XYZ file of C-alpha atoms in Angstrom:
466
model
C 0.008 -4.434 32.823
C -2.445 -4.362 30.019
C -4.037 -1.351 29.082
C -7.355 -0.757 29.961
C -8.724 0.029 26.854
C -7.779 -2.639 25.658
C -8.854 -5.293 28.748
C -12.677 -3.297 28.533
C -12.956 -4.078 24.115
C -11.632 -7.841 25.081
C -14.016 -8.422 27.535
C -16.840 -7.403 24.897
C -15.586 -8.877 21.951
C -13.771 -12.272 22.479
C -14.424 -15.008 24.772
C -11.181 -15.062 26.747
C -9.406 -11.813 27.735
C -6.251 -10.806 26.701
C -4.233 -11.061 29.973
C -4.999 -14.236 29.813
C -4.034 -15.232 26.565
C -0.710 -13.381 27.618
C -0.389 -15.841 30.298
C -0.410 -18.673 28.532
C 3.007 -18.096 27.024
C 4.500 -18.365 30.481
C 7.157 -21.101 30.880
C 8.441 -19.858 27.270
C 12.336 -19.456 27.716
C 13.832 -16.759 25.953
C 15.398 -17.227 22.352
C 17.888 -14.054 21.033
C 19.694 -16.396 18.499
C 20.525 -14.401 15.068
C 21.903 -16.113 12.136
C 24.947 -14.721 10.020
C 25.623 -13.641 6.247
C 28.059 -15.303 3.955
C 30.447 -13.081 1.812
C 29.178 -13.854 -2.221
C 31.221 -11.879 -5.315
C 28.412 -9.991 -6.841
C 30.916 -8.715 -9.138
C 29.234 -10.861 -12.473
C 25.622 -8.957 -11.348
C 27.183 -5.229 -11.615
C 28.546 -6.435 -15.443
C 25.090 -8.085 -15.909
C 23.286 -4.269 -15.133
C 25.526 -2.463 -17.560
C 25.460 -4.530 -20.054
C 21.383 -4.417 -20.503
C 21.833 -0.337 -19.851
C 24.786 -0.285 -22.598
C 22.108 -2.348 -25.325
C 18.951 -0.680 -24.226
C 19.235 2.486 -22.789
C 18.905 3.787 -19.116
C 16.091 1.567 -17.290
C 13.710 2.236 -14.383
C 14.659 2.531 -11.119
C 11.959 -0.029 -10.399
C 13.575 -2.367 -12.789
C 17.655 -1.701 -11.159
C 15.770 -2.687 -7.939
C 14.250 -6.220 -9.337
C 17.979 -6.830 -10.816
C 19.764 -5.764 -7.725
C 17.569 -7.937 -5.441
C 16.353 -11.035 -7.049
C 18.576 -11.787 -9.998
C 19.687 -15.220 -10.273
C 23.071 -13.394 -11.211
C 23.950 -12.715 -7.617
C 20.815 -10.848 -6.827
C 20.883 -9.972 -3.207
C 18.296 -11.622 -1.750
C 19.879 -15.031 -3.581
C 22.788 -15.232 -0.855
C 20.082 -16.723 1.843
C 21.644 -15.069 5.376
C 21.267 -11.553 4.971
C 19.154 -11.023 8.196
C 20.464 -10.370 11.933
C 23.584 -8.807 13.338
C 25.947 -10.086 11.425
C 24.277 -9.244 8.125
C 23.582 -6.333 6.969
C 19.808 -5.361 8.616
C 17.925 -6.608 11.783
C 13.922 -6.909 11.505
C 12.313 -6.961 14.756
C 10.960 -10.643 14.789
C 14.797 -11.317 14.441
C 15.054 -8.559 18.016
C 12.743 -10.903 19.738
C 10.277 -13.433 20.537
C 8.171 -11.524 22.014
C 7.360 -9.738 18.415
C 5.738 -12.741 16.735
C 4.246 -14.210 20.477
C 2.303 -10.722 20.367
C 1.447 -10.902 16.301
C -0.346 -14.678 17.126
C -2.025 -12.960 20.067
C -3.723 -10.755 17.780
C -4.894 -13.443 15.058
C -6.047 -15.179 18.262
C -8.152 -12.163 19.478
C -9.665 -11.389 16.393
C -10.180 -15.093 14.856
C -12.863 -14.525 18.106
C -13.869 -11.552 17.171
C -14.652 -12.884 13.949
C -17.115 -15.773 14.638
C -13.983 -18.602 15.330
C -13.774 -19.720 11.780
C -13.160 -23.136 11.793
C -10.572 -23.560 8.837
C -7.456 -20.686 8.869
C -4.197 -20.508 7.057
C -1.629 -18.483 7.825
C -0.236 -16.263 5.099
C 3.414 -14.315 5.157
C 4.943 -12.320 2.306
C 8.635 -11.919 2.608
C 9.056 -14.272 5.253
C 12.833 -13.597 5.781
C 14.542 -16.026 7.947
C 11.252 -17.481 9.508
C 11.325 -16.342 12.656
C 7.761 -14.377 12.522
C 6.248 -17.467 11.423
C 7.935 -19.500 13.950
C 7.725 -17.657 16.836
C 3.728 -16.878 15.837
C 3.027 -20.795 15.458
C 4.678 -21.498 19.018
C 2.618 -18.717 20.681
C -0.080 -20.470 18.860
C -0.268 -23.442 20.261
C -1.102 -22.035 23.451
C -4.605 -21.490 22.388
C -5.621 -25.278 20.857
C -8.977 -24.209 19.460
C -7.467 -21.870 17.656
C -4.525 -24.305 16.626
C -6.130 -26.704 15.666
C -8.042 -24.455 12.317
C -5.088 -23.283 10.850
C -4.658 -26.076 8.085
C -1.513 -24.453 6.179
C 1.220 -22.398 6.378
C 1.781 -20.448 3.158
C 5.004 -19.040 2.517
C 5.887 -16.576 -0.650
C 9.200 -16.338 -0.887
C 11.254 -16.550 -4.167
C 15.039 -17.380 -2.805
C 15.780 -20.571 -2.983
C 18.247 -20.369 -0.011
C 16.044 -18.485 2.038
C 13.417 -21.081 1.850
C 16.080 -23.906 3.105
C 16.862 -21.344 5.813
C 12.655 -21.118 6.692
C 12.405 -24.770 6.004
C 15.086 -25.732 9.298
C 13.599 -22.825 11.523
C 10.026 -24.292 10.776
C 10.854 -27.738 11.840
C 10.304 -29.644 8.330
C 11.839 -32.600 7.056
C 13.436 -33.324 4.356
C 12.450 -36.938 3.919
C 8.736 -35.443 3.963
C 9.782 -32.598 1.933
C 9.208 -31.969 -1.879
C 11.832 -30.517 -4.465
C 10.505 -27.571 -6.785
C 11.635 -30.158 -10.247
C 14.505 -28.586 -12.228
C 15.565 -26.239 -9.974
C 19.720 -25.397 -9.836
C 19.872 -26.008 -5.947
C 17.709 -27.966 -3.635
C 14.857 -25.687 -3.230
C 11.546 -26.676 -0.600
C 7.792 -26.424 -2.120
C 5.787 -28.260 0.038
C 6.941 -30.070 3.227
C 5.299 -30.768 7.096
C 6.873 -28.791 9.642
C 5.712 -30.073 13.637
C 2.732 -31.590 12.229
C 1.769 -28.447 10.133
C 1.716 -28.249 6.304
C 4.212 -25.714 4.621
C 4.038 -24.758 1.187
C 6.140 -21.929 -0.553
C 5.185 -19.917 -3.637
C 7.135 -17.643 -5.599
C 4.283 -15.183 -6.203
C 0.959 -14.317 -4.245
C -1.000 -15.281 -7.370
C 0.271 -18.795 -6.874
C -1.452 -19.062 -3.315
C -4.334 -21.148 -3.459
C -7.096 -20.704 -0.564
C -9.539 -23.301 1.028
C -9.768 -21.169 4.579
C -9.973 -17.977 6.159
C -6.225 -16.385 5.262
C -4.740 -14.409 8.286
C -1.710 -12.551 6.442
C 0.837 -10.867 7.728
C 3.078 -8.739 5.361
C 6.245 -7.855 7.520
C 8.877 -5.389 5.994
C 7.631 -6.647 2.904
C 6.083 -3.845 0.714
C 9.766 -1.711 1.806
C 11.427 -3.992 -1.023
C 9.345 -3.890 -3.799
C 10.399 -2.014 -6.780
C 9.802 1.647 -7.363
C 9.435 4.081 -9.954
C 11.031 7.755 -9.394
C 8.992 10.432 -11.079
C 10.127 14.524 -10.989
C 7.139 17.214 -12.085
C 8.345 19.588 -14.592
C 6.805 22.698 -16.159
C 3.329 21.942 -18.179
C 2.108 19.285 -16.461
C 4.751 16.905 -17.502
C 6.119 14.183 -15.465
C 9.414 13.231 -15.847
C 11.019 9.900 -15.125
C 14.040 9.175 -13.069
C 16.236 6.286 -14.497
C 19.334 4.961 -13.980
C 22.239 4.933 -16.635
C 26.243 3.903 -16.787
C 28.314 6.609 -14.605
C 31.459 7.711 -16.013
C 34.701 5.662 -15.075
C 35.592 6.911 -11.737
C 33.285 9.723 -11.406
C 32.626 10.518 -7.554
C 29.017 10.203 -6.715
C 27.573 12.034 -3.332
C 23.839 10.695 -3.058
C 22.480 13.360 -0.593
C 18.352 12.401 -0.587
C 16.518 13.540 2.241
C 16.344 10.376 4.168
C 20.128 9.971 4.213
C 20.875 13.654 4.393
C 21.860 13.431 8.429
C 24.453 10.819 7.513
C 26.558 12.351 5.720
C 27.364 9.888 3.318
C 31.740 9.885 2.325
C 31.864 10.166 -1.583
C 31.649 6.899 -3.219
C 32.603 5.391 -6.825
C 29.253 4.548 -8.449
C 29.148 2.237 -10.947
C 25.941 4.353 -12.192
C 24.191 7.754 -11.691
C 20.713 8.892 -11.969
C 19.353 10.426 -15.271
C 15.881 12.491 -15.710
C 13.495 11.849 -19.060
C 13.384 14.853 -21.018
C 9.965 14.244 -21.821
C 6.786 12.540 -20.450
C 7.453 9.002 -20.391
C 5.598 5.886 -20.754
C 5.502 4.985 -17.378
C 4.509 8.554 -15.540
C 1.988 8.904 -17.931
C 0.517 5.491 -17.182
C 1.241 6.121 -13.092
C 0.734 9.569 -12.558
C -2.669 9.888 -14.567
C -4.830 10.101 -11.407
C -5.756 13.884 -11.244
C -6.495 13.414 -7.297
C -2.985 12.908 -6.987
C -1.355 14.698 -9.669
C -3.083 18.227 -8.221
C -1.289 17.951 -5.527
C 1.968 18.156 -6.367
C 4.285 21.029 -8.033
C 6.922 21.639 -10.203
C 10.116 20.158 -9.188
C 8.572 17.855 -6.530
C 9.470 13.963 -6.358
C 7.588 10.472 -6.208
C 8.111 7.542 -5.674
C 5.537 4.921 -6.780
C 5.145 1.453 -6.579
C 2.839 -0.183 -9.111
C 3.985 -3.593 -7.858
C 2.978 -2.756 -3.824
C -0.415 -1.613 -5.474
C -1.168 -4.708 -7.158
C -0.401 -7.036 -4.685
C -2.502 -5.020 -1.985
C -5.025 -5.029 -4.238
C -4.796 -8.961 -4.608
C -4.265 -9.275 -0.969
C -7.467 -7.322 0.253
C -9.273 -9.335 -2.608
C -8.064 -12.576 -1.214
C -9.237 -11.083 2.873
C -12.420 -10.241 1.727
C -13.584 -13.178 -0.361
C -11.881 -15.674 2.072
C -13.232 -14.105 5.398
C -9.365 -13.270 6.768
C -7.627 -10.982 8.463
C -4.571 -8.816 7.966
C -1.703 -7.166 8.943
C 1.021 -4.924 7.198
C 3.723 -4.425 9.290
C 6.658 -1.709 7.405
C 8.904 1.610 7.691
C 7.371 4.200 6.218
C 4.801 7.327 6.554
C 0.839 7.999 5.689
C 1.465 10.009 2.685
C 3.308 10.256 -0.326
C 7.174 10.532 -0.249
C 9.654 11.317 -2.873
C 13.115 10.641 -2.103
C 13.796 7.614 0.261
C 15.362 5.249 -2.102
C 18.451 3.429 -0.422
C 20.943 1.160 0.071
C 21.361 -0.603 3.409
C 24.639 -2.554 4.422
C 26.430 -3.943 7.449
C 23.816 -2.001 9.236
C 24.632 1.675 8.166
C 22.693 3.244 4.590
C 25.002 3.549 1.692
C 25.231 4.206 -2.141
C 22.596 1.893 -3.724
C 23.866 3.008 -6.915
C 26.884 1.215 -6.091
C 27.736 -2.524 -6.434
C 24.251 -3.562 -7.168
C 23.595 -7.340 -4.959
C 25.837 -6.959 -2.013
C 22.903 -4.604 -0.151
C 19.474 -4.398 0.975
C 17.248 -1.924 -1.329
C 14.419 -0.259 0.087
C 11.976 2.597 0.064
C 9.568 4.205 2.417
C 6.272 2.516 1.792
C 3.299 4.998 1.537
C 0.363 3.610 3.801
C -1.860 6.336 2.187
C -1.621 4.680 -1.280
C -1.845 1.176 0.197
C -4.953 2.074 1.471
C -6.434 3.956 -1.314
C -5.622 1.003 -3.714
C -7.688 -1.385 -1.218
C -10.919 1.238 -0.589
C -13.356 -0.747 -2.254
C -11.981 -3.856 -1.825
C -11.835 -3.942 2.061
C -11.387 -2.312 5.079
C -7.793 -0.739 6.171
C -7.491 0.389 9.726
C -4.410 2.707 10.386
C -1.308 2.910 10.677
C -0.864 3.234 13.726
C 3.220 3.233 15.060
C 4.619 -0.686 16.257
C 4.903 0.992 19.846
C 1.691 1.764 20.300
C 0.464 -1.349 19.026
C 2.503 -3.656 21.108
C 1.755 -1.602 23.672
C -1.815 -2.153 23.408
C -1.398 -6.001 22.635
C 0.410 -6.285 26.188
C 4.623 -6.655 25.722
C 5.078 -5.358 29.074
C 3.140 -8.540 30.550
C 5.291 -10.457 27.831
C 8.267 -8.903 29.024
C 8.020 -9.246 32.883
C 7.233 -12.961 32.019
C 10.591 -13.662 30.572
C 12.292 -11.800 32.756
C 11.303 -13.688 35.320
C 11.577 -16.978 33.539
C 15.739 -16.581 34.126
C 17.955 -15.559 36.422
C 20.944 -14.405 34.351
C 21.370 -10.550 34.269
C 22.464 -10.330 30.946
C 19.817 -11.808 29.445
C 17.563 -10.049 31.655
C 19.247 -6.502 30.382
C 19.361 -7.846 26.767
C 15.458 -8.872 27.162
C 14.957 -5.137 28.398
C 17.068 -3.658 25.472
C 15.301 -5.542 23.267
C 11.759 -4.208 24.025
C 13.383 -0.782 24.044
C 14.297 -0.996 20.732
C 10.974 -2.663 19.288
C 9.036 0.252 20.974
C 10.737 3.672 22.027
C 9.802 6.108 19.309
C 13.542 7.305 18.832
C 14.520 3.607 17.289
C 11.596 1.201 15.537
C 8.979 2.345 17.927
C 7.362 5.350 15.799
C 9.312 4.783 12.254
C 7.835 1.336 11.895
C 3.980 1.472 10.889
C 1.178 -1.422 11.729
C -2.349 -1.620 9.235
C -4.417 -3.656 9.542
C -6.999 -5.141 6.800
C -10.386 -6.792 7.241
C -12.951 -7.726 5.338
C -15.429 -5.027 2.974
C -18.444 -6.633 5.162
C -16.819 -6.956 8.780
C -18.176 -4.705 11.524
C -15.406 -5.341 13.798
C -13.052 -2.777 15.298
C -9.424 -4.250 15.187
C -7.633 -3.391 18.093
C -5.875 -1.154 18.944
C -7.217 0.861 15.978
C -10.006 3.637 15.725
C -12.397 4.245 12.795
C -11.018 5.841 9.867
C -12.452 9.191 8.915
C -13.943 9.854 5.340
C -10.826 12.212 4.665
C -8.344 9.326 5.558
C -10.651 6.777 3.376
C -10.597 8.810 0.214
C -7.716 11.305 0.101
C -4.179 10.274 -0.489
C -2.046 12.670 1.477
C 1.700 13.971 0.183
C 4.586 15.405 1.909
C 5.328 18.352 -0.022
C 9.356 17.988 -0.686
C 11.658 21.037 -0.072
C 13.391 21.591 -3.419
């Protein structure tokens, strides 16, 4: 049943209520397919990181994260099937259909909300396997007013196997399909997927817009490089970098995040290593007294200059455009300082060790997210993924496709599955939803409520236990 807060702001707002909208995905069958992980020597990209260290000197973490995911030397998002059970994370969209069915429902409400422009584009960063985008097009084309805008699908996505993997799930083909020229393996740029036009970029600067963009960033920001900053005595900020370990020298990373796993000592290839000294990049980050104030000697940071710039493009690109979005990602509303980790076969582990053959993430700050975008749009929330599928109706969606079969197993596995999207003790409370509108737009997104003026202008920090 759908909440009635909810029902009462759709009948206001939008010319066809929600439960409705809900309906029309009836007759949907249920689709739990996950794709696997191939096993790729990463052993030349380890050599590759200790060999820049061994010329130049520690480096960033920020820049061990760029080499460890996206080198061409085995970087880890260059093996393609890294997603579902069998590799080494699960994203919801990948848990079910019902994640991306509920996503499209909410471009859908507020594409009313917002006057029904008549030209959209949908916009993901990330895009993983393509099962969001997927999943949100089919719930799509349930509403044909709506369907009928969206005049391309934008991708941004920089693996070239990934984007074969996205280009089979969307439905393109290949004889319609063009090559990106000189590339080392076959590698999509534009193609038509079920009568839709798909184009992939490896950068969001590289996006071109004609129509109102409705973005969705899903575990996206999580992965983008960080820099790891410690405050010392005077003021000074010192930088946390990465350097060669000793041969065999047993490494216990113990970091708040990870410190209720118990990690077993592992071999690290490399160890951490603190500036002694102000460094170039804390002085350039950290400069902001508003932030700096609030911290103390011997807390940690963690910043991302590269999540700040591209939420600063992407509320640019909302605003000017007339769009909607949505930022979908682990993390908390203020700032964190020691959630840097390596994720593999499903458990965390040493990132520090064999760079490539794991994921690399970090809790993404929604407080600095949204302070980046104040005066360049509007940024609702976060509010927790329970609460807002709750609100968007996956309880309807649920007792839909359970009725839709008759097999208990997939009945159980269809109730598992919405467990796991939305109890708070697994992705229900961790995972965060934001969503960003337009500077000018007097709309209310659902579920959210208004921001207050402390939320709009203060960026709120976790003090860290030393």
């Amino acid at each position: 049943m759908i909440p009635r807060v909810l029902a009462a702001r759709s009948s206001r707002c939008f010319r066809e209520p929600v439960g409705r909208m809900a309906r029309r995905l009836h007759g949907t069958k249920p689709d739990l397919s996950v794709g696997s992980s191939p096993d790729t020597d990463l052993t030349r990209l380890g050599q590759h990181i200790r060999d820049i260290i061994v010329a130049t000197g520690p480096i960033s973490v920020s820049k061990y994260m760029q080499l460890a995911l996206t080198s061409p030397i085995g970087g880890y998002y260059t093996r393609g099937q890294v997603f579902g059970s069998s590799g080494d994370f699960i994203t919801s969209p990948e848990i079910s259909q019902m994640y991306g069915e509920l996503l499209a429902i909410w471009f859908v409400l507020h594409w009313e909300q917002t006057g029904r422009p008549s030209r959209t584009s949908f916009v993901e960063l990330g895009p993983g396997r393509g099962t969001l985008m997927s999943d949100m097009l089919r719930a799509s084309r349930k509403f044909p007013e709506f369907f009928a805008t969206i005049q391309t699908v934008h991708m941004v996505e920089r693996s070239p196997e990934l984007r074969k993997v996205q280009h089979d799930v969307l439905g393109c083909e290949w004889e319609k399909t063009e090559r990106v020229e000189d590339a080392p393996v076959d590698t999509p740029k534009r193609s038509v997927g079920r009568g839709l036009r798909v184009e992939w970029h490896d950068s969001v600067e590289q996006v071109q817009m004609d129509s109102a963009p409705f973005v969705v960033a899903h575990e996206f920001f999580d992965a983008l490089p960080v820099h790891k900053f410690e405050r010392g005595a005077k003021d000074a900020w010192h930088e946390i970098l990465i350097d060669v370990a000793e041969p065999k020298a047993p490494t216990v990373l113990t970091p708040k995040y990870m410190g209720s796993l118990q990690p077993a000592p592992t071999t690290a290839q490399f160890k951490y290593v603190r500036t002694r000294s102000n460094s170039a990049s804390a002085a350039m980050l950290m400069r902001d007294p508003r932030v700096v104030a609030q911290f103390e000697q011997g807390d940690k940071v963690e910043v991302a200059p590269e999540g700040a710039r591209i939420m600063a493009w992407l509320a640019e690109l909302i605003s000017e455009h007339g769009g909607l979005g949505l930022v979908i990602d682990y993390g908390q509303d203020w700032t964190q300082g020691d959630t840097f980790r390596g994720i593999r076969k499903h458990k965390f582990a040493d990132p520090l060790s064999c760079p490539g053959s794991m994921d690399l993430t970090a809790d993404v700050d929604f407080s600095y997210l949204r302070f980046v975008a104040r005066d360049l749009a509007q940024c609702h929330g976060p509010i927790e993924q329970g609460t807002f599928l709750h609100a968007l109706g996956i309880q309807a969606r649920l007792q839909q496709l359970l009725n839709s079969t008759k097999d208990r197993k997939v009945q159980q596995d269809l109730v598992d599955c919405y467990k796991r999207l939305t109890d708070p003790q697994s992705m229900g409370r961790v995972y965060k939803v934001m969503a960003v509108l337009p500077k000018s737009s007097t709309c209310m997104p659902v579920p959210f409520a208004p921001p207050t003026k402390d939320e709009l202008n203060k960026i709120k920090v976790e003090k860290i236990v030393k």
